[in-house]
């Protein structure tokens, strides 16, 4: 019975961690696994993880896709992206994807 209780607790923490990770813009499945394996530590990691939607973004000069500042390559066209100057950064709220 004790093993079944641990599995239930691990699944509950995994579900909570996955939902928190998904609400921050990450993968539900990855955060489910991170939170379910070490239940208490994994959920704490998901809560303290950065919110990817609030990261500054920029447009790729080659194809116009909106990408996070920390990406070195555009995932659409493969263009190598240099780290932008301060004036080239766009806050996450002002960047709207193009209709491609």
GROMACS .gro file of N, CA and C in nm:
model
  300
    1UNK      N    1   0.081  -0.120   0.000
    1UNK     CA    2   0.000   0.000   0.000
    1UNK      C    3   0.085   0.126   0.000
    2UNK      N    4   0.200   0.123   0.065
    2UNK     CA    5   0.286   0.242   0.072
    2UNK      C    6   0.339   0.277  -0.066
    3UNK      N    7   0.368   0.176  -0.149
    3UNK     CA    8   0.415   0.203  -0.285
    3UNK      C    9   0.309   0.269  -0.371
    4UNK      N   10   0.185   0.226  -0.352
    4UNK     CA   11   0.074   0.286  -0.428
    4UNK      C   12   0.051   0.430  -0.389
    5UNK      N   13   0.070   0.462  -0.261
    5UNK     CA   14   0.054   0.600  -0.215
    5UNK      C   15   0.162   0.690  -0.276
    6UNK      N   16   0.286   0.637  -0.285
    6UNK     CA   17   0.393   0.717  -0.344
    6UNK      C   18   0.366   0.742  -0.492
    7UNK      N   19   0.318   0.641  -0.562
    7UNK     CA   20   0.286   0.657  -0.704
    7UNK      C   21   0.176   0.762  -0.722
    8UNK      N   22   0.074   0.759  -0.638
    8UNK     CA   23  -0.033   0.857  -0.645
    8UNK      C   24   0.019   0.998  -0.619
    9UNK      N   25   0.104   1.013  -0.517
    9UNK     CA   26   0.162   1.144  -0.486
    9UNK      C   27   0.251   1.191  -0.600
   10UNK      N   28   0.332   1.100  -0.657
   10UNK     CA   29   0.420   1.137  -0.769
   10UNK      C   30   0.338   1.180  -0.890
   11UNK      N   31   0.228   1.113  -0.919
   11UNK     CA   32   0.143   1.153  -1.033
   11UNK      C   33   0.078   1.289  -1.008
   12UNK      N   34   0.034   1.313  -0.886
   12UNK     CA   35  -0.026   1.444  -0.854
   12UNK      C   36   0.077   1.556  -0.869
   13UNK      N   37   0.198   1.536  -0.816
   13UNK     CA   38   0.302   1.637  -0.830
   13UNK      C   39   0.344   1.652  -0.977
   14UNK      N   40   0.348   1.541  -1.051
   14UNK     CA   41   0.381   1.548  -1.193
   14UNK      C   42   0.279   1.628  -1.270
   15UNK      N   43   0.152   1.606  -1.242
   15UNK     CA   44   0.045   1.682  -1.307
   15UNK      C   45   0.055   1.831  -1.273
   16UNK      N   46   0.078   1.860  -1.146
   16UNK     CA   47   0.092   2.001  -1.105
   16UNK      C   48   0.213   2.065  -1.171
   17UNK      N   49   0.326   1.996  -1.172
   17UNK     CA   50   0.447   2.050  -1.236
   17UNK      C   51   0.430   2.069  -1.385
   18UNK      N   52   0.361   1.975  -1.450
   18UNK     CA   53   0.336   1.988  -1.593
   18UNK      C   54   0.247   2.106  -1.625
   19UNK      N   55   0.145   2.127  -1.545
   19UNK     CA   56   0.056   2.242  -1.566
   19UNK      C   57   0.127   2.374  -1.543
   20UNK      N   58   0.212   2.380  -1.439
   20UNK     CA   59   0.287   2.503  -1.413
   20UNK      C   60   0.385   2.529  -1.527
   21UNK      N   61   0.456   2.426  -1.571
   21UNK     CA   62   0.551   2.441  -1.682
   21UNK      C   63   0.481   2.485  -1.810
   22UNK      N   64   0.364   2.427  -1.838
   22UNK     CA   65   0.289   2.464  -1.959
   22UNK      C   66   0.240   2.607  -1.952
   23UNK      N   67   0.200   2.652  -1.833
   23UNK     CA   68   0.152   2.790  -1.820
   23UNK      C   69   0.265   2.891  -1.839
   24UNK      N   70   0.391   2.845  -1.824
   24UNK     CA   71   0.505   2.932  -1.844
   24UNK      C   72   0.563   2.919  -1.984
   25UNK      N   73   0.497   2.845  -2.072
   25UNK     CA   74   0.539   2.835  -2.211
   25UNK      C   75   0.631   2.719  -2.242
   26UNK      N   76   0.649   2.625  -2.151
   26UNK     CA   77   0.736   2.510  -2.175
   26UNK      C   78   0.654   2.385  -2.206
   27UNK      N   79   0.721   2.274  -2.219
   27UNK     CA   80   0.657   2.147  -2.251
   27UNK      C   81   0.592   2.087  -2.126
   28UNK      N   82   0.465   2.049  -2.140
   28UNK     CA   83   0.394   1.983  -2.030
   28UNK      C   84   0.461   1.852  -1.995
   29UNK      N   85   0.494   1.771  -2.096
   29UNK     CA   86   0.548   1.637  -2.073
   29UNK      C   87   0.683   1.641  -2.000
   30UNK      N   88   0.771   1.730  -2.042
   30UNK     CA   89   0.902   1.740  -1.977
   30UNK      C   90   0.886   1.779  -1.831
   31UNK      N   91   0.804   1.880  -1.803
   31UNK     CA   92   0.786   1.922  -1.664
   31UNK      C   93   0.707   1.820  -1.585
   32UNK      N   94   0.621   1.742  -1.648
   32UNK     CA   95   0.554   1.631  -1.579
   32UNK      C   96   0.658   1.532  -1.528
   33UNK      N   97   0.753   1.495  -1.616
   33UNK     CA   98   0.857   1.400  -1.575
   33UNK      C   99   0.948   1.459  -1.467
   34UNK      N  100   0.986   1.585  -1.483
   34UNK     CA  101   1.074   1.649  -1.384
   34UNK      C  102   1.006   1.655  -1.248
   35UNK      N  103   0.878   1.685  -1.245
   35UNK     CA  104   0.807   1.698  -1.118
   35UNK      C  105   0.765   1.564  -1.061
   36UNK      N  106   0.747   1.461  -1.142
   36UNK     CA  107   0.700   1.332  -1.091
   36UNK      C  108   0.811   1.247  -1.033
   37UNK      N  109   0.931   1.255  -1.089
   37UNK     CA  110   1.040   1.169  -1.042
   37UNK      C  111   1.084   1.209  -0.900
   38UNK      N  112   1.127   1.335  -0.877
   38UNK     CA  113   1.149   1.379  -0.738
   38UNK      C  114   1.033   1.473  -0.702
   39UNK      N  115   0.923   1.422  -0.648
   39UNK     CA  116   0.799   1.500  -0.640
   39UNK      C  117   0.811   1.641  -0.584
   40UNK      N  118   0.869   1.660  -0.468
   40UNK     CA  119   0.870   1.792  -0.406
   40UNK      C  120   0.968   1.886  -0.475
   41UNK      N  121   1.085   1.834  -0.508
   41UNK     CA  122   1.188   1.917  -0.573
   41UNK      C  123   1.148   1.954  -0.715
   42UNK      N  124   1.088   1.861  -0.788
   42UNK     CA  125   1.047   1.887  -0.927
   42UNK      C  126   0.941   1.994  -0.937
   43UNK      N  127   0.842   1.992  -0.848
   43UNK     CA  128   0.738   2.095  -0.851
   43UNK      C  129   0.797   2.230  -0.815
   44UNK      N  130   0.887   2.235  -0.720
   44UNK     CA  131   0.953   2.360  -0.684
   44UNK      C  132   1.033   2.415  -0.801
   45UNK      N  133   1.101   2.327  -0.876
   45UNK     CA  134   1.177   2.370  -0.994
   45UNK      C  135   1.085   2.427  -1.100
   46UNK      N  136   0.969   2.366  -1.121
   46UNK     CA  137   0.874   2.417  -1.221
   46UNK      C  138   0.819   2.553  -1.182
   47UNK      N  139   0.794   2.573  -1.053
   47UNK     CA  140   0.742   2.703  -1.007
   47UNK      C  141   0.847   2.812  -1.021
   48UNK      N  142   0.973   2.780  -0.993
   48UNK     CA  143   1.080   2.880  -0.997
   48UNK      C  144   1.138   2.900  -1.136
   49UNK      N  145   1.102   2.816  -1.233
   49UNK     CA  146   1.153   2.826  -1.371
   49UNK      C  147   1.107   2.958  -1.434
   50UNK      N  148   1.190   3.015  -1.519
   50UNK     CA  149   1.158   3.144  -1.582
   50UNK      C  150   1.038   3.131  -1.675
   51UNK      N  151   0.971   3.241  -1.693
   51UNK     CA  152   0.854   3.245  -1.782
   51UNK      C  153   0.904   3.284  -1.921
   52UNK      N  154   0.899   3.190  -2.015
   52UNK     CA  155   0.954   3.214  -2.148
   52UNK      C  156   0.874   3.316  -2.229
   53UNK      N  157   0.750   3.339  -2.194
   53UNK     CA  158   0.670   3.436  -2.269
   53UNK      C  159   0.711   3.579  -2.237
   54UNK      N  160   0.780   3.601  -2.125
   54UNK     CA  161   0.822   3.736  -2.088
   54UNK      C  162   0.964   3.769  -2.135
   55UNK      N  163   1.030   3.675  -2.202
   55UNK     CA  164   1.164   3.699  -2.254
   55UNK      C  165   1.157   3.796  -2.372
   56UNK      N  166   1.257   3.881  -2.389
   56UNK     CA  167   1.256   3.970  -2.507
   56UNK      C  168   1.272   3.889  -2.636
   57UNK      N  169   1.210   3.938  -2.741
   57UNK     CA  170   1.212   3.872  -2.871
   57UNK      C  171   1.263   3.969  -2.978
   58UNK      N  172   1.293   3.915  -3.094
   58UNK     CA  173   1.333   3.995  -3.211
   58UNK      C  174   1.287   3.923  -3.336
   59UNK      N  175   1.290   3.994  -3.446
   59UNK     CA  176   1.253   3.934  -3.575
   59UNK      C  177   1.379   3.893  -3.649
   60UNK      N  178   1.370   3.777  -3.715
   60UNK     CA  179   1.480   3.729  -3.798
   60UNK      C  180   1.489   3.820  -3.920
   61UNK      N  181   1.608   3.871  -3.952
   61UNK     CA  182   1.620   3.958  -4.070
   61UNK      C  183   1.599   3.883  -4.201
   62UNK      N  184   1.614   3.750  -4.202
   62UNK     CA  185   1.599   3.673  -4.323
   62UNK      C  186   1.454   3.643  -4.359
   63UNK      N  187   1.376   3.597  -4.261
   63UNK     CA  188   1.239   3.554  -4.292
   63UNK      C  189   1.132   3.628  -4.211
   64UNK      N  190   1.171   3.703  -4.108
   64UNK     CA  191   1.075   3.779  -4.031
   64UNK      C  192   1.011   3.704  -3.915
   65UNK      N  193   1.054   3.580  -3.889
   65UNK     CA  194   0.997   3.503  -3.778
   65UNK      C  195   1.039   3.564  -3.645
   66UNK      N  196   0.947   3.568  -3.549
   66UNK     CA  197   0.977   3.619  -3.415
   66UNK      C  198   1.047   3.508  -3.338
   67UNK      N  199   1.169   3.538  -3.289
   67UNK     CA  200   1.249   3.440  -3.215
   67UNK      C  201   1.297   3.503  -3.084
   68UNK      N  202   1.318   3.421  -2.980
   68UNK     CA  203   1.375   3.475  -2.856
   68UNK      C  204   1.516   3.528  -2.881
   69UNK      N  205   1.557   3.623  -2.801
   69UNK     CA  206   1.686   3.687  -2.817
   69UNK      C  207   1.801   3.588  -2.804
   70UNK      N  208   1.789   3.489  -2.718
   70UNK     CA  209   1.899   3.397  -2.692
   70UNK      C  210   1.922   3.294  -2.801
   71UNK      N  211   1.835   3.284  -2.901
   71UNK     CA  212   1.857   3.188  -3.010
   71UNK      C  213   1.966   3.237  -3.103
   72UNK      N  214   2.054   3.147  -3.142
   72UNK     CA  215   2.164   3.182  -3.232
   72UNK      C  216   2.130   3.155  -3.378
   73UNK      N  217   2.033   3.065  -3.403
   73UNK     CA  218   1.991   3.032  -3.540
   73UNK      C  219   1.839   3.042  -3.549
   74UNK      N  220   1.792   3.090  -3.664
   74UNK     CA  221   1.648   3.093  -3.690
   74UNK      C  222   1.604   2.951  -3.724
   75UNK      N  223   1.497   2.904  -3.659
   75UNK     CA  224   1.451   2.768  -3.684
   75UNK      C  225   1.374   2.756  -3.814
   76UNK      N  226   1.332   2.866  -3.874
   76UNK     CA  227   1.260   2.861  -4.001
   76UNK      C  228   1.355   2.862  -4.120
   77UNK      N  229   1.447   2.960  -4.125
   77UNK     CA  230   1.532   2.974  -4.244
   77UNK      C  231   1.678   2.935  -4.222
   78UNK      N  232   1.719   2.912  -4.097
   78UNK     CA  233   1.857   2.873  -4.069
   78UNK      C  234   1.954   2.988  -4.067
   79UNK      N  235   1.905   3.111  -4.073
   79UNK     CA  236   1.990   3.230  -4.072
   79UNK      C  237   2.060   3.241  -3.937
   80UNK      N  238   2.192   3.271  -3.938
   80UNK     CA  239   2.266   3.289  -3.814
   80UNK      C  240   2.234   3.427  -3.758
   81UNK      N  241   2.197   3.432  -3.633
   81UNK     CA  242   2.154   3.556  -3.570
   81UNK      C  243   2.260   3.606  -3.473
   82UNK      N  244   2.299   3.729  -3.488
   82UNK     CA  245   2.393   3.792  -3.396
   82UNK      C  246   2.315   3.846  -3.277
   83UNK      N  247   2.381   3.862  -3.162
   83UNK     CA  248   2.313   3.919  -3.047
   83UNK      C  249   2.282   4.065  -3.078
   84UNK      N  250   2.155   4.105  -3.065
   84UNK     CA  251   2.116   4.239  -3.108
   84UNK      C  252   2.163   4.348  -3.013
   85UNK      N  253   2.173   4.468  -3.068
   85UNK     CA  254   2.200   4.586  -2.986
   85UNK      C  255   2.076   4.618  -2.906
   86UNK      N  256   2.086   4.706  -2.809
   86UNK     CA  257   1.974   4.738  -2.721
   86UNK      C  258   1.852   4.789  -2.794
   87UNK      N  259   1.867   4.865  -2.902
   87UNK     CA  260   1.754   4.921  -2.974
   87UNK      C  261   1.679   4.821  -3.059
   88UNK      N  262   1.739   4.704  -3.087
   88UNK     CA  263   1.675   4.605  -3.172
   88UNK      C  264   1.583   4.510  -3.095
   89UNK      N  265   1.589   4.514  -2.962
   89UNK     CA  266   1.507   4.423  -2.882
   89UNK      C  267   1.364   4.472  -2.878
   90UNK      N  268   1.271   4.379  -2.882
   90UNK     CA  269   1.130   4.411  -2.872
   90UNK      C  270   1.073   4.338  -2.752
   91UNK      N  271   1.000   4.408  -2.662
   91UNK     CA  272   0.938   4.338  -2.551
   91UNK      C  273   0.839   4.234  -2.601
   92UNK      N  274   0.815   4.131  -2.524
   92UNK     CA  275   0.727   4.021  -2.566
   92UNK      C  276   0.587   4.069  -2.598
   93UNK      N  277   0.540   4.174  -2.534
   93UNK     CA  278   0.402   4.219  -2.557
   93UNK      C  279   0.385   4.287  -2.692
   94UNK      N  280   0.493   4.346  -2.747
   94UNK     CA  281   0.478   4.423  -2.872
   94UNK      C  282   0.503   4.339  -2.996
   95UNK      N  283   0.560   4.221  -2.983
   95UNK     CA  284   0.592   4.138  -3.099
   95UNK      C  285   0.469   4.058  -3.139
   96UNK      N  286   0.428   4.074  -3.264
   96UNK     CA  287   0.316   3.995  -3.316
   96UNK      C  288   0.367   3.912  -3.433
   97UNK      N  289   0.333   3.785  -3.439
   97UNK     CA  290   0.381   3.701  -3.550
   97UNK      C  291   0.322   3.747  -3.683
   98UNK      N  292   0.401   3.726  -3.788
   98UNK     CA  293   0.355   3.759  -3.922
   98UNK      C  294   0.259   3.651  -3.970
   99UNK      N  295   0.177   3.682  -4.065
   99UNK     CA  296   0.076   3.586  -4.113
   99UNK      C  297   0.125   3.490  -4.216
  100UNK      N  298   0.242   3.433  -4.201
  100UNK     CA  299   0.298   3.338  -4.298
  100UNK      C  300   0.257   3.200  -4.268
   0.00000   0.00000   0.00000
